[in-house]
Amino acid sequence: MDDDLRERRQVTILFADIVDYTGLALRFDPEDLRDLLQSYYILAKTEIEASGGIVAEYLADGIVAHFGVPVAYQDAADRAVQAARRIIGKAGEIQGADYRLSVRVGVATGLVVAEFDGTNSKITGASGVLAARLQASAEPGSIHISDLTRRLLRRETEVRFVGNMSLKGFSEPEPVWCLDLDDAKRMGGDGFPFFGRDTELSKLALAWEMVRQSGRASPLYILSGRPGIGKSRILREHCLRYPAEQKSIVLQTAERQSNTALYPVVEWLKLDDRVSLGTDDADYLRALCQPETAVGLHLRETPGAIRQGTFDALSASFRRIAQAGPIQIIIEDLQWLDHSTLQLVARLLTDLEDCPVQWLASGRPEFTDNIGELQSTVLAIGELNAAECHEAVVNCCGEGIASALAEEIVGKSEGVPLFLEHLLRELNEGRISGRETVPETLVGALVAWIDSTGPARRVAQCASVVGRNFDEEMLAQVSGFSRQSLTSDIERLCKAEIFQRDSGSALSFRHDLIRDAAYSTLLRKRREGLHKRVAWVHTQSNPHVGDKVMAEIAYHHEAAGEHSLAAQYRHRIGRYTTALGAFAEGESQLRHALDLLALAAQNRIDVEHQQANMLVDLAANLMQTRGFTGQEVFETYVKSLSHLERINQVDGDSLSIFWGIFTYQVLIGHTRDAAMTVSRMEAVLRRLPQRERLAEHTLSVLGTRNGIQFYSGQFHAQLATLDKIKTHYEVELHAPLAAKYGMDLLATAHAFSPHSAAITGQFSLARELVVEADAHQAVLDIPLMLPFIDIWGGVALSYLGDFDLALARMERGIALADRQGAAFWSATGRMWQAIAEFEATGGASCQSKIEQALALQKLMGVGIGIPYWSAKLAAAYAMNGDDRRALECIAEALTGSPGTSEGVWRAERQRLAGFVHERAGRVDKALHFYHLAAQTAGKQSAVLWEMRARSAISHLAPQDDLNGIRQAMLADTIAQNNVPANQVTVSTMI
């Protein structure tokens, strides 16, 4: 133990004071008073030091003593109370002719900053004040103790509750206890060979036997209990008694990695040679451990597809291992399990039902209380009973141990195995004997345990900052101690069973609670300095190998109070994890990063730009889980923009934010708002100095302009904008931007263009553009875009009457979207599929398909296609003779979505209104809407829409010569595009 001590620790403070000292001082001669005080001082000092305390101060008639400095005691509270009792008892022996000395004492325990220079002890903390106030409240010849001190005392020590007293300076009343001054009974402790737990072991053994006999998996047996209760020890003992035919699979979680996707699985993969990387799934498994493989996957597949493939590969690997023979799969510390691993475990419990697997796990009650849908059997692990504890005491100490001491140890352990083990070790090493008491709290015992290693405790403190697991090289770099000294201290800590050597230079704390106890003793500045050092050491390795190392660096920067740096790493983890398809973990990391930046901002650090960037990535993540039309997605983009506006940095980088806002506005149908967003983007682009203007910036503006032109019915302008986009786009430079914008900037324009070409009667061009879009996708090779391109290309072909090809493309796009988990595109594909089938067949059966698809679109908040799809549903109702519902739907279609000026299908909505009236025999109204549709289409140069409307007019009014002339002109235009007439005729019907 170093003579120079400055650290945080739990200390018990004794404050003793002479009753009526003022009266004695007034009556006594100063020399006699001095002799009286000397006798009192000698008595108090003798009893305090005999109990292991240090006299810290003499305050005239007051004496302050500390118990737990410079060495922690398991029983500091008991020692302080023992000293107080003896001081009060012997004070009466100091007497004269007309007086007998009377003393009162206050004892309090709490966390303080302790300092010791080899001779003098000093503490800083509220506990010292509390001890003084308790002393002042005590009756002459009595001892008042704090609530924590009372809880730390041996269980059978007699105390009486005085009440909740208002003490000077304390805002709330404090519970005060008075100690019985008679000698109290003593209690007991704990042991370390395995003992008891027969009930739990028999249940696990029975489950294992059923697995072996049936060849089928058990449910997940979760041993649930508080730290130190022996959950892991029970699992180890079970596996020793009932070994499997092959080595167990152990998935070990870690508190710091609770948001690291598949962390325990990755750690297991690195060590288990039974997992073959030569299978078809090899890329997915390698990507978990090898960044270069992960990068390759990201370029080929969407996050959703990667996630699905990874889960499939892991399931196959577990199955291959399980089929080799009965096996035990163990998950340690479920409370720290990351979301992805939890989902994987839930899936494996189903996938491996027909395999001989015994599923075992340990976890704290806070996990098992919120277990959710995980199919499991929970075994609550409580304290050992008295008989089991006595068995442990006898096994460790022999039959010759005094019954009173055995009782004391058993009672004081309260059946906690880790505590019992520690106490019996102390007993065997001669530090507990006779009437000496032992502590009730585990923390106090563990600090005393660490203190027993002397100077080696400083190594334990440094290691506690690194984490539960560490290696000698890391510890050497962090501590700065000489190799010789460090090696010696490590061996001492291993011998004391504070550390354990796992393999080679790899070490760990024997229990998390030991690590926590060592960590708790460090002063904040020392702790922060060590965390900075650990972060630096990690950074000197390779912080770019994945989210595990980055999570460590982020944790240490955060613990060091470097919130901005920690946020940077959390941000990187969030991006990386989202790219892997682990959206829940990615969202958690990004939100954590934003919380850290908020803390950094409190320290007047400028983080606005960082916050804006993080919010953009969070919005991209939320798009996957909340959908493109999720309100939170929009709000997150808006919040990001507001940060840039506050610092007046709405520049080129902000255009991706506007893109996200625009996408949301368009899809919910607010095209007027979307058009204003495009105008803002154009203004930002104009303000950019030429040297700062990138092709990306121009492309993003052109891309949104392209979208708003299409949805407002400016078809020729949209095609012209496509040509501009092509001149600026370079695949090597701009294809990677798909991750930033959520879609490829050229592919998006490609998807709209065949529609514009078809609607304007350029049918050959429409087919060419579909082929061109497919060719670009082949070069681009971004799976995220495939459903989009397939579905939208199919819609364009359906305009031309190529229904077989159109429906095949839509079916392919829907299937791909389902595999990727792209719910938005899957739902959109089903909507257009129902419309195309209706146009192709006119069948009554399509009505229910349109109804279901439309209801889902409304539920998702999509607005842009709702009026057109409602008009199609109205036509279906009309064909089935349901005029009332047809009129309701057509009214909704003509009104349009609130805030929308959607023009791409306006003429078609008007034509379909005419169709509804025609089917009901309202010829005049039908002609009105057909003419209106023809006029709208003519203004837009929408040849296809106008041709459909005029064909309907000629059917009802063949004598309309002007309509006939115009229809002939349109037919010539269509004929010039080499489209057989029968492929247009069907489409014009509905």
PDB file of N, CA and C in Angstrom, residues 104 140 155 180 309 363 373 387 502 509 589 634 790 803 833 922:
ATOM      1  N   ARG A 104     -20.549  11.613  24.040  1.00  0.00           N
ATOM      2  CA  ARG A 104     -21.523  11.138  23.054  1.00  0.00           C
ATOM      3  C   ARG A 104     -20.802  11.027  21.701  1.00  0.00           C
ATOM      4  N   PRO A 140     -26.366  12.118  26.116  1.00  0.00           N
ATOM      5  CA  PRO A 140     -25.092  11.821  26.794  1.00  0.00           C
ATOM      6  C   PRO A 140     -24.923  10.304  26.963  1.00  0.00           C
ATOM      7  N   ARG A 155     -25.327  -8.340  11.270  1.00  0.00           N
ATOM      8  CA  ARG A 155     -26.783  -8.358  11.253  1.00  0.00           C
ATOM      9  C   ARG A 155     -27.414  -8.330  12.648  1.00  0.00           C
ATOM     10  N   ASP A 180     -27.266  -0.080  20.653  1.00  0.00           N
ATOM     11  CA  ASP A 180     -27.308  -0.719  21.969  1.00  0.00           C
ATOM     12  C   ASP A 180     -25.866  -0.878  22.455  1.00  0.00           C
ATOM     13  N   GLY A 309     -28.641 -12.127 -45.390  1.00  0.00           N
ATOM     14  CA  GLY A 309     -27.628 -13.106 -45.771  1.00  0.00           C
ATOM     15  C   GLY A 309     -26.760 -13.518 -44.604  1.00  0.00           C
ATOM     16  N   GLY A 363     -28.286 -14.142 -16.920  1.00  0.00           N
ATOM     17  CA  GLY A 363     -28.696 -12.753 -17.086  1.00  0.00           C
ATOM     18  C   GLY A 363     -29.185 -12.171 -15.785  1.00  0.00           C
ATOM     19  N   GLU A 373     -40.459 -11.415 -26.626  1.00  0.00           N
ATOM     20  CA  GLU A 373     -40.977 -12.587 -27.324  1.00  0.00           C
ATOM     21  C   GLU A 373     -39.997 -13.746 -27.330  1.00  0.00           C
ATOM     22  N   ALA A 387     -27.921 -24.005   5.277  1.00  0.00           N
ATOM     23  CA  ALA A 387     -27.294 -25.329   5.261  1.00  0.00           C
ATOM     24  C   ALA A 387     -26.205 -25.414   4.205  1.00  0.00           C
ATOM     25  N   ASP A 502      -6.150 -15.548 -18.805  1.00  0.00           N
ATOM     26  CA  ASP A 502      -7.010 -16.291 -19.712  1.00  0.00           C
ATOM     27  C   ASP A 502      -6.198 -17.125 -20.692  1.00  0.00           C
ATOM     28  N   PHE A 509     -10.322  -9.406 -15.020  1.00  0.00           N
ATOM     29  CA  PHE A 509     -10.760  -9.416 -13.632  1.00  0.00           C
ATOM     30  C   PHE A 509     -11.604 -10.667 -13.407  1.00  0.00           C
ATOM     31  N   GLN A 589     -26.510   4.154 -31.846  1.00  0.00           N
ATOM     32  CA  GLN A 589     -25.197   4.805 -31.842  1.00  0.00           C
ATOM     33  C   GLN A 589     -25.307   6.267 -32.274  1.00  0.00           C
ATOM     34  N   PHE A 634     -38.713  13.190 -41.769  1.00  0.00           N
ATOM     35  CA  PHE A 634     -38.794  14.588 -42.210  1.00  0.00           C
ATOM     36  C   PHE A 634     -38.302  15.536 -41.119  1.00  0.00           C
ATOM     37  N   ASP A 790     -36.995  -1.727 -61.675  1.00  0.00           N
ATOM     38  CA  ASP A 790     -37.875  -2.761 -62.243  1.00  0.00           C
ATOM     39  C   ASP A 790     -39.335  -2.332 -62.215  1.00  0.00           C
ATOM     40  N   PHE A 803     -48.149  -5.441 -71.432  1.00  0.00           N
ATOM     41  CA  PHE A 803     -48.531  -5.864 -70.091  1.00  0.00           C
ATOM     42  C   PHE A 803     -47.762  -7.090 -69.601  1.00  0.00           C
ATOM     43  N   GLN A 833     -48.853  -3.052 -59.659  1.00  0.00           N
ATOM     44  CA  GLN A 833     -49.185  -4.368 -60.213  1.00  0.00           C
ATOM     45  C   GLN A 833     -50.704  -4.529 -60.324  1.00  0.00           C
ATOM     46  N   ARG A 922     -74.715   8.585 -67.536  1.00  0.00           N
ATOM     47  CA  ARG A 922     -74.747  10.050 -67.476  1.00  0.00           C
ATOM     48  C   ARG A 922     -73.854  10.590 -68.597  1.00  0.00           C
TER      49      ARG A 922
END
